[in-house]
Amino acid sequence: MGAAMEDAERKRRIRRTAILLALLAIAVYVIFIALTVMRRT
Amino acid sequence: MSTVHTHVDTHVHDAHDHGPAKGWRRWVFATNHKDIGTMYLLFSLAMFFVGGVMALIIRAELFQPGLQLVDPMFFNSMTTMHALVMIFGAVMPAFVGLANWMIPLQIGAPDMALPRMNNFSFWILPFAFTLLLSTLFVEGGAPASGWTMYPPLSLQTGPAFPMSIFAIHLMGASSIMGAINVIVTIMNMRAPGMTLLKMPLFTWGWLITAYLIIAVMPVLAGAVTMLLTDHFFGTTFFSAAGGGDPVMYQHIFWFFGHPEVYIMILPAFGVISEIIPTFSRKRLFGYDAMVYAIASIAFLSFIVWAHHMFTVGMPLAGQMFFMLATMLIAVPTGVKVFNWAATMYKGSLTFEPPMLFALAFVFLFTIGGFSGLMLAIAPADFQYHDTYFVVAHFHYVLVPGAVFAIMAAVYFWLPKWTGRMYNMKLAKTHFWLSAIFVNVLFFPQHFLGLAGMPRRIPDYSTQFADWNMVSSIGAFGFGFAQILFLIVILQSIRGRSGVKATDKVWDDGMPQGLEWTLSSPPPYHSFEVAPEVK
């Protein structure tokens, strides 16, 4: 039971870390385009 | 560095163990980190030869002054495509392949954390490069404005333009997914007791590299997206005529471009830090300092980008800042080089192929580092900018730097992967031919640059003829020497070399680390029971 809980917790952490990193990448993409747009206008 | 005590027999499999799928399904639907690592490495080897042929076309044209072999436009396509193929197709996938193979083994994990995404990030690459290479056959030819794709020149590209931009987006997506996988794996899948400061330096180098990739690949994606909208949708981000700023593109590009250089070299630092202690039979000198040096280099890589563009015109304070920040990188890099030297000091050195490549890396990468320091000096850079001195500099960093580190890594871990030793004599011949010809190829380019030969030109003044001829001879020598690399690898994969590799492969005392507790080759599913690290 303990090991199963540990696995579930690990899966949850893996998913959370992956989503956060993917959001970071998308944020960098959007921010750089937004900054360039702001400089243009 | 960790001292490893495994409390479980890692060779024992449980009842659910199964081998690989049969036939093509094993590779197309691969989720095993070893299979995906192998595919990455083979793909990068293929791209290494494709990019190499392009380099030989460039050097054949430059063998003597005048236009001999190719059309100038095609020549420019070759310089552009050679760079894109080598950076995104050869060097980066090679390190991702090494990461796939070695990171789970080094941290005691059964696989990468996200195996299906791992499959996807690999299989994007063949499509991306098919698309990129197919631009050679479209009307107007392949992109020819350099890998930097500066506007307005790059906006004059024909139908190849959207194809190459889509290919770059695909490569970026693949790299980002690979990087996410590496970080998630290292942060969540380490064996009990494997604290961060016990991890092998290859894994450390990759952890920091992965953060760099996530931070800067989207910047490249943003830059090329804006190029695309400037070309097709009437925006004027980089067009002065519409109120935009072409120099802005250069800032954005190099904000990506400089960390990209470190993306290609930090895993190499990790590889060298694994190999030198093994063949010196000593623990790595200054492990903590090595980790902090990698982190420092990664941080500094974000604040030096404008040293690539001193000549576009910038305030004196800007020049001073970027010059001094760039020079600061020499401090952590120096820490690494001195620590490698200190590791070898009074060691029991032997010179097997991985160690030969690692030693050549230390000497020749340092030459590239020193010429980088020369280029960092803003007033001097006005003389060097866009000359062959720059070409010599970055090729010293990338060929006897990153590429030699990849070869060192392959020769270091190949017996672990295949379970068989390779032909040492042939590998050493490969090393000596590579080490000699790489210098014949690139060292004269320093002289050409200092004498004023510009880069990216198919023809040149006759005063540059002699050193160009020497450089081209070196290029063909280096190129043909790589056939030996292919032969050594193929022999080892097919088991032709015969000698079975032991678990530790190189020596009973060294190397240390979890990967060497496994059999050679490791079982298809390794560390299903997590080892314990003390």
Short mmCIF file of C-alpha atoms in Angstrom, two decimals, chain B residues 49-449:
data_model
loop_
_atom_site.label_atom_id
_atom_site.label_comp_id
_atom_site.label_asym_id
_atom_site.label_seq_id
_atom_site.Cartn_x
_atom_site.Cartn_y
_atom_site.Cartn_z
CA PHE B 49 27.56 12.69 -42.37
CA VAL B 50 24.94 14.78 -44.25
CA GLY B 51 26.28 18.00 -42.68
CA GLY B 52 29.80 16.74 -43.30
CA VAL B 53 29.17 16.34 -47.02
CA MET B 54 27.91 19.93 -47.09
CA ALA B 55 31.10 21.06 -45.33
CA LEU B 56 33.17 19.22 -47.93
CA ILE B 57 31.26 20.96 -50.75
CA ILE B 58 32.12 24.30 -49.09
CA ARG B 59 35.79 23.38 -48.65
CA ALA B 60 36.03 21.94 -52.19
CA GLU B 61 34.80 25.25 -53.61
CA LEU B 62 37.26 27.16 -51.42
CA PHE B 63 40.20 24.90 -52.33
CA GLN B 64 41.41 27.60 -54.68
CA PRO B 65 40.31 31.13 -55.61
CA GLY B 66 37.69 31.62 -58.30
CA LEU B 67 34.36 29.90 -58.81
CA GLN B 68 34.94 26.23 -59.58
CA LEU B 69 32.27 23.81 -58.56
CA VAL B 70 29.04 25.38 -57.38
CA ASP B 71 26.84 28.36 -57.99
CA PRO B 72 27.37 31.14 -55.36
CA MET B 73 23.74 30.92 -54.28
CA PHE B 74 24.10 27.17 -53.72
CA PHE B 75 27.32 27.85 -51.80
CA ASN B 76 25.39 30.14 -49.45
CA SER B 77 22.72 27.45 -49.09
CA MET B 78 25.46 25.01 -48.12
CA THR B 79 26.84 27.27 -45.35
CA THR B 80 23.30 27.79 -44.02
CA MET B 81 22.21 24.16 -44.22
CA HIS B 82 25.54 22.83 -42.90
CA ALA B 83 25.05 24.91 -39.74
CA LEU B 84 21.39 24.01 -39.25
CA VAL B 85 22.00 20.30 -39.85
CA MET B 86 25.07 20.12 -37.60
CA ILE B 87 23.58 22.14 -34.71
CA PHE B 88 20.01 20.86 -34.65
CA GLY B 89 20.49 17.52 -36.40
CA ALA B 90 23.86 16.23 -35.25
CA VAL B 91 25.15 17.77 -32.02
CA MET B 92 21.91 18.38 -30.10
CA PRO B 93 20.29 14.99 -30.90
CA ALA B 94 23.57 13.23 -30.09
CA PHE B 95 23.54 14.69 -26.59
CA VAL B 96 19.83 13.91 -26.21
CA GLY B 97 20.64 10.35 -27.24
CA LEU B 98 23.40 10.14 -24.65
CA ALA B 99 21.00 11.64 -22.08
CA ASN B 100 18.36 9.04 -22.91
CA TRP B 101 20.79 6.19 -22.56
CA MET B 102 22.75 7.34 -19.55
CA ILE B 103 20.65 9.56 -17.26
CA PRO B 104 18.27 6.79 -16.09
CA LEU B 105 21.24 4.45 -15.63
CA GLN B 106 23.22 7.08 -13.72
CA ILE B 107 20.43 8.04 -11.31
CA GLY B 108 19.07 4.52 -10.83
CA ALA B 109 15.75 5.09 -12.61
CA PRO B 110 13.95 2.37 -14.59
CA ASP B 111 13.30 4.69 -17.55
CA MET B 112 12.69 8.32 -18.47
CA ALA B 113 9.74 9.85 -16.61
CA LEU B 114 7.65 10.47 -19.75
CA PRO B 115 8.39 7.63 -22.17
CA ARG B 116 5.62 8.32 -24.70
CA MET B 117 6.61 11.96 -24.98
CA ASN B 118 10.16 10.69 -25.40
CA ASN B 119 9.03 8.67 -28.43
CA PHE B 120 7.21 11.70 -29.85
CA SER B 121 10.14 14.07 -29.38
CA PHE B 122 12.40 11.69 -31.30
CA TRP B 123 10.02 10.91 -34.15
CA ILE B 124 9.44 14.62 -34.84
CA LEU B 125 13.06 14.90 -35.91
CA PRO B 126 13.09 12.74 -39.08
CA PHE B 127 10.08 14.71 -40.35
CA ALA B 128 11.68 18.05 -39.45
CA PHE B 129 14.88 17.22 -41.28
CA THR B 130 13.14 15.70 -44.27
CA LEU B 131 11.29 18.99 -44.56
CA LEU B 132 14.45 21.06 -44.10
CA LEU B 133 16.55 19.01 -46.53
CA SER B 134 13.76 18.95 -49.11
CA THR B 135 14.21 22.72 -49.49
CA LEU B 136 17.32 21.87 -51.51
CA PHE B 137 14.95 20.76 -54.28
CA VAL B 138 12.40 23.60 -54.30
CA GLU B 139 12.36 26.56 -56.64
CA GLY B 140 14.90 29.17 -55.56
CA GLY B 141 16.88 26.64 -53.57
CA ALA B 142 17.42 26.08 -49.87
CA PRO B 143 17.69 28.95 -47.36
CA ALA B 144 20.90 30.85 -48.04
CA SER B 145 20.89 33.71 -45.56
CA GLY B 146 22.96 31.95 -42.90
CA TRP B 147 21.68 29.96 -39.92
CA THR B 148 21.05 33.29 -38.15
CA MET B 149 18.39 34.18 -40.75
CA TYR B 150 18.84 37.92 -40.32
CA PRO B 151 16.13 40.02 -41.96
CA PRO B 152 15.76 41.63 -44.41
CA LEU B 153 18.01 39.17 -46.31
CA SER B 154 16.20 36.05 -45.03
CA LEU B 155 12.84 37.51 -46.12
CA GLN B 156 14.04 37.27 -49.74
CA THR B 157 14.10 33.46 -49.51
CA GLY B 158 11.68 31.73 -51.88
CA PRO B 159 9.33 28.81 -51.12
CA ALA B 160 12.02 27.33 -48.87
CA PHE B 161 11.30 30.04 -46.30
CA PRO B 162 8.09 28.73 -44.68
CA MET B 163 9.37 25.15 -44.97
CA SER B 164 12.57 25.93 -43.09
CA ILE B 165 10.68 27.93 -40.45
CA PHE B 166 8.27 25.07 -39.88
CA ALA B 167 11.23 22.69 -39.65
CA ILE B 168 12.85 24.95 -37.03
CA HIS B 169 9.62 25.02 -35.04
CA LEU B 170 9.51 21.22 -35.12
CA MET B 171 13.14 20.92 -33.98
CA GLY B 172 12.43 23.39 -31.18
CA ALA B 173 9.36 21.45 -30.04
CA SER B 174 11.39 18.26 -30.06
CA SER B 175 14.20 19.85 -28.03
CA ILE B 176 11.78 21.35 -25.49
CA MET B 177 10.00 18.04 -24.99
CA GLY B 178 13.35 16.29 -24.59
CA ALA B 179 14.44 18.91 -22.03
CA ILE B 180 11.19 18.63 -20.06
CA ASN B 181 11.70 14.88 -19.95
CA VAL B 182 15.25 15.24 -18.66
CA ILE B 183 14.30 17.67 -15.88
CA VAL B 184 11.24 15.71 -14.80
CA THR B 185 13.27 12.48 -14.76
CA ILE B 186 16.12 13.91 -12.72
CA MET B 187 13.88 15.75 -10.26
CA ASN B 188 11.49 12.85 -9.65
CA MET B 189 13.11 9.52 -10.51
CA ARG B 190 16.41 9.48 -8.61
CA ALA B 191 17.16 6.35 -6.59
CA PRO B 192 16.90 6.63 -2.79
CA GLY B 193 20.01 8.36 -1.45
CA MET B 194 20.95 9.90 -4.82
CA THR B 195 20.93 13.52 -3.67
CA LEU B 196 21.57 16.24 -6.24
CA LEU B 197 25.17 16.67 -5.18
CA LYS B 198 25.82 12.95 -5.55
CA MET B 199 24.72 12.87 -9.19
CA PRO B 200 27.35 12.17 -11.85
CA LEU B 201 28.49 15.31 -13.66
CA PHE B 202 27.05 14.21 -17.01
CA THR B 203 23.61 14.22 -15.40
CA TRP B 204 24.34 17.57 -13.76
CA GLY B 205 25.48 19.08 -17.04
CA TRP B 206 22.29 17.87 -18.68
CA LEU B 207 20.00 19.14 -15.89
CA ILE B 208 21.34 22.66 -16.35
CA THR B 209 21.32 22.32 -20.15
CA ALA B 210 17.67 21.28 -20.08
CA TYR B 211 16.73 24.47 -18.22
CA LEU B 212 18.68 26.46 -20.81
CA ILE B 213 16.76 24.75 -23.63
CA ILE B 214 13.38 25.53 -22.07
CA ALA B 215 14.42 29.13 -21.50
CA VAL B 216 15.74 29.89 -24.98
CA MET B 217 14.24 27.59 -27.61
CA PRO B 218 10.89 29.41 -27.34
CA VAL B 219 12.78 32.65 -27.97
CA LEU B 220 14.02 31.26 -31.30
CA ALA B 221 10.51 30.05 -32.04
CA GLY B 222 9.16 33.55 -31.32
CA ALA B 223 11.79 35.17 -33.55
CA VAL B 224 11.10 32.93 -36.53
CA THR B 225 7.33 33.23 -36.01
CA MET B 226 7.70 37.00 -36.32
CA LEU B 227 9.84 36.53 -39.44
CA LEU B 228 7.03 34.40 -40.84
CA THR B 229 4.36 37.03 -40.12
CA ASP B 230 6.61 39.74 -41.57
CA HIS B 231 6.90 37.68 -44.75
CA PHE B 232 3.30 36.53 -45.18
CA PHE B 233 0.95 38.57 -43.01
CA GLY B 234 2.07 42.16 -43.51
CA THR B 235 3.56 42.76 -40.07
CA THR B 236 6.72 44.87 -39.82
CA PHE B 237 8.44 43.62 -36.65
CA PHE B 238 11.82 43.76 -38.33
CA SER B 239 11.17 46.12 -41.24
CA ALA B 240 12.41 49.68 -40.78
CA ALA B 241 10.09 50.81 -43.59
CA GLY B 242 7.07 49.90 -41.44
CA GLY B 243 8.46 51.25 -38.18
CA GLY B 244 10.13 48.00 -37.13
CA ASP B 245 13.74 47.32 -36.29
CA PRO B 246 15.91 44.73 -38.06
CA VAL B 247 18.52 45.01 -35.28
CA MET B 248 15.83 43.90 -32.81
CA TYR B 249 15.83 40.53 -34.60
CA GLN B 250 19.55 40.21 -33.97
CA HIS B 251 19.06 40.88 -30.25
CA ILE B 252 16.28 38.30 -30.01
CA PHE B 253 18.18 35.76 -32.10
CA TRP B 254 21.36 36.02 -30.04
CA PHE B 255 19.45 35.95 -26.78
CA PHE B 256 18.68 32.43 -27.98
CA GLY B 257 21.91 31.91 -29.90
CA HIS B 258 24.46 32.39 -27.18
CA PRO B 259 22.86 30.05 -24.62
CA GLU B 260 22.48 27.63 -27.57
CA VAL B 261 26.28 27.44 -27.72
CA TYR B 262 26.28 26.36 -24.07
CA ILE B 263 23.47 23.90 -24.73
CA MET B 264 25.96 22.19 -27.03
CA ILE B 265 28.92 22.36 -24.63
CA LEU B 266 27.64 21.86 -21.06
CA PRO B 267 26.75 18.16 -21.60
CA ALA B 268 30.21 17.85 -23.20
CA PHE B 269 31.75 19.20 -19.97
CA GLY B 270 29.81 16.50 -18.14
CA VAL B 271 31.14 13.76 -20.44
CA ILE B 272 34.74 14.92 -19.99
CA SER B 273 34.25 15.02 -16.21
CA GLU B 274 33.23 11.34 -16.34
CA ILE B 275 36.08 10.19 -18.56
CA ILE B 276 39.13 11.94 -17.11
CA PRO B 277 38.71 10.52 -13.56
CA THR B 278 38.15 7.02 -15.00
CA PHE B 279 41.40 6.96 -16.96
CA SER B 280 43.33 8.86 -14.27
CA ARG B 281 42.09 6.35 -11.68
CA LYS B 282 41.32 9.19 -9.31
CA ARG B 283 38.18 10.86 -8.03
CA LEU B 284 37.26 14.06 -9.86
CA PHE B 285 39.03 17.03 -8.31
CA GLY B 286 36.60 19.67 -7.00
CA TYR B 287 33.23 18.03 -7.74
CA ASP B 288 31.18 20.80 -6.10
CA ALA B 289 33.18 23.50 -7.87
CA MET B 290 32.52 21.73 -11.18
CA VAL B 291 28.76 21.83 -10.56
CA TYR B 292 28.81 25.49 -9.55
CA ALA B 293 31.00 26.29 -12.58
CA ILE B 294 28.43 24.73 -14.96
CA ALA B 295 25.65 26.70 -13.26
CA SER B 296 27.68 29.94 -13.44
CA ILE B 297 28.41 29.46 -17.13
CA ALA B 298 24.70 28.84 -17.76
CA PHE B 299 23.74 32.01 -15.90
CA LEU B 300 26.36 34.13 -17.67
CA SER B 301 25.22 32.81 -21.06
CA PHE B 302 22.05 34.91 -20.69
CA ILE B 303 23.83 38.25 -20.29
CA VAL B 304 26.44 38.20 -23.05
CA TRP B 305 24.38 37.93 -26.24
CA ALA B 306 25.27 41.32 -27.73
CA HIS B 307 28.97 40.41 -28.08
CA HIS B 308 27.82 38.85 -31.38
CA MET B 309 26.72 42.26 -32.62
CA PHE B 310 29.26 44.84 -31.42
CA THR B 311 29.50 46.16 -34.97
CA VAL B 312 25.80 47.03 -35.33
CA GLY B 313 26.43 50.05 -33.16
CA MET B 314 25.61 50.29 -29.48
CA PRO B 315 26.36 52.69 -26.64
CA LEU B 316 29.82 52.52 -25.11
CA ALA B 317 28.34 51.38 -21.78
CA GLY B 318 26.66 48.49 -23.62
CA GLN B 319 29.89 47.49 -25.29
CA MET B 320 31.72 47.61 -21.95
CA PHE B 321 29.06 45.53 -20.21
CA PHE B 322 28.90 42.81 -22.83
CA MET B 323 32.69 42.72 -23.19
CA LEU B 324 33.31 42.32 -19.46
CA ALA B 325 30.43 39.90 -18.90
CA THR B 326 31.79 37.73 -21.73
CA MET B 327 35.28 37.75 -20.25
CA LEU B 328 33.81 36.71 -16.90
CA ILE B 329 32.86 33.35 -18.48
CA ALA B 330 36.58 32.53 -18.57
CA VAL B 331 36.54 32.24 -14.75
CA PRO B 332 34.18 29.23 -14.34
CA THR B 333 35.55 27.72 -17.56
CA GLY B 334 39.05 28.06 -16.13
CA VAL B 335 37.88 26.35 -12.93
CA LYS B 336 36.78 23.39 -15.03
CA VAL B 337 39.98 23.15 -17.07
CA PHE B 338 42.18 23.43 -13.96
CA ASN B 339 40.07 20.82 -12.14
CA TRP B 340 40.47 18.40 -15.04
CA ALA B 341 44.21 19.01 -14.96
CA ALA B 342 44.26 18.55 -11.15
CA THR B 343 42.34 15.29 -11.54
CA MET B 344 45.03 13.98 -13.88
CA TYR B 345 47.87 15.21 -11.63
CA LYS B 346 49.65 12.20 -10.12
CA GLY B 347 46.97 9.94 -11.56
CA SER B 348 47.64 6.51 -13.01
CA LEU B 349 46.89 7.60 -16.56
CA THR B 350 46.17 5.31 -19.49
CA PHE B 351 45.28 6.47 -22.96
CA GLU B 352 42.37 4.48 -24.32
CA PRO B 353 40.30 6.14 -27.09
CA PRO B 354 37.84 7.94 -24.74
CA MET B 355 40.73 9.47 -22.78
CA LEU B 356 42.52 10.50 -25.99
CA PHE B 357 39.43 12.33 -27.20
CA ALA B 358 38.91 13.86 -23.74
CA LEU B 359 42.49 15.13 -23.61
CA ALA B 360 42.20 16.57 -27.12
CA PHE B 361 38.98 18.23 -25.97
CA VAL B 362 40.72 19.94 -23.05
CA PHE B 363 43.54 21.32 -25.21
CA LEU B 364 41.59 22.24 -28.32
CA PHE B 365 38.43 23.53 -26.65
CA THR B 366 40.72 25.82 -24.64
CA ILE B 367 42.14 27.19 -27.90
CA GLY B 368 38.56 27.97 -28.94
CA GLY B 369 37.99 29.59 -25.54
CA PHE B 370 41.03 31.83 -25.90
CA SER B 371 40.05 33.00 -29.38
CA GLY B 372 36.63 33.67 -27.86
CA LEU B 373 38.28 35.96 -25.34
CA MET B 374 39.99 37.80 -28.22
CA LEU B 375 36.62 38.21 -29.94
CA ALA B 376 35.07 39.49 -26.70
CA ILE B 377 37.31 42.55 -26.77
CA ALA B 378 34.92 45.03 -28.38
CA PRO B 379 37.43 47.27 -30.22
CA ALA B 380 39.32 44.23 -31.54
CA ASP B 381 36.07 42.59 -32.61
CA PHE B 382 35.54 45.37 -35.14
CA GLN B 383 38.56 43.88 -36.92
CA TYR B 384 37.62 40.20 -36.47
CA HIS B 385 33.87 40.45 -37.05
CA ASP B 386 32.53 38.36 -39.95
CA THR B 387 36.00 37.07 -40.82
CA TYR B 388 37.34 33.54 -40.88
CA PHE B 389 38.76 34.18 -37.40
CA VAL B 390 35.20 33.82 -36.10
CA VAL B 391 34.73 30.65 -38.18
CA ALA B 392 37.95 29.21 -36.70
CA HIS B 393 36.86 30.18 -33.17
CA PHE B 394 33.45 28.57 -33.15
CA HIS B 395 34.61 25.50 -35.02
CA TYR B 396 37.32 24.92 -32.38
CA VAL B 397 34.60 25.11 -29.74
CA LEU B 398 32.17 22.89 -31.60
CA VAL B 399 34.28 20.29 -33.44
CA PRO B 400 37.20 19.36 -31.17
CA GLY B 401 34.91 20.63 -28.41
CA ALA B 402 31.37 19.30 -28.63
CA VAL B 403 31.91 16.69 -31.40
CA PHE B 404 35.07 15.23 -29.80
CA ALA B 405 33.17 15.00 -26.50
CA ILE B 406 30.39 13.08 -28.25
CA MET B 407 32.96 10.72 -29.79
CA ALA B 408 34.66 10.36 -26.39
CA ALA B 409 31.28 9.51 -24.86
CA VAL B 410 30.50 6.95 -27.56
CA TYR B 411 33.90 5.27 -27.13
CA PHE B 412 33.44 5.41 -23.32
CA TRP B 413 29.97 3.90 -23.13
CA LEU B 414 29.79 1.81 -26.35
CA PRO B 415 31.04 -1.38 -24.60
CA LYS B 416 28.40 -0.81 -21.91
CA TRP B 417 25.69 -0.44 -24.57
CA THR B 418 26.66 -3.35 -26.82
CA GLY B 419 28.34 -5.64 -24.30
CA ARG B 420 31.42 -5.92 -26.49
CA MET B 421 34.72 -4.08 -26.63
CA TYR B 422 35.47 -2.39 -29.91
CA ASN B 423 38.56 -2.42 -32.10
CA MET B 424 40.94 -0.25 -30.02
CA LYS B 425 43.55 0.01 -32.76
CA LEU B 426 41.02 1.31 -35.28
CA ALA B 427 39.54 3.70 -32.71
CA LYS B 428 42.98 5.10 -31.88
CA THR B 429 43.71 5.50 -35.59
CA HIS B 430 40.41 7.37 -35.87
CA PHE B 431 41.48 9.60 -32.99
CA TRP B 432 44.92 10.48 -34.36
CA LEU B 433 43.65 11.17 -37.88
CA SER B 434 40.81 13.31 -36.46
CA ALA B 435 43.05 15.21 -34.04
CA ILE B 436 45.66 15.98 -36.70
CA PHE B 437 43.30 16.87 -39.52
CA VAL B 438 40.95 18.96 -37.37
CA ASN B 439 43.88 21.27 -36.67
CA VAL B 440 45.00 21.28 -40.30
CA LEU B 441 41.41 22.21 -41.14
CA PHE B 442 40.69 24.95 -38.63
CA PHE B 443 43.97 26.43 -37.39
CA PRO B 444 44.85 28.13 -40.72
CA GLN B 445 41.42 29.80 -40.65
CA HIS B 446 42.73 31.97 -37.78
CA PHE B 447 45.42 33.30 -40.12
CA LEU B 448 42.90 33.84 -42.93
CA GLY B 449 40.61 35.78 -40.62
#
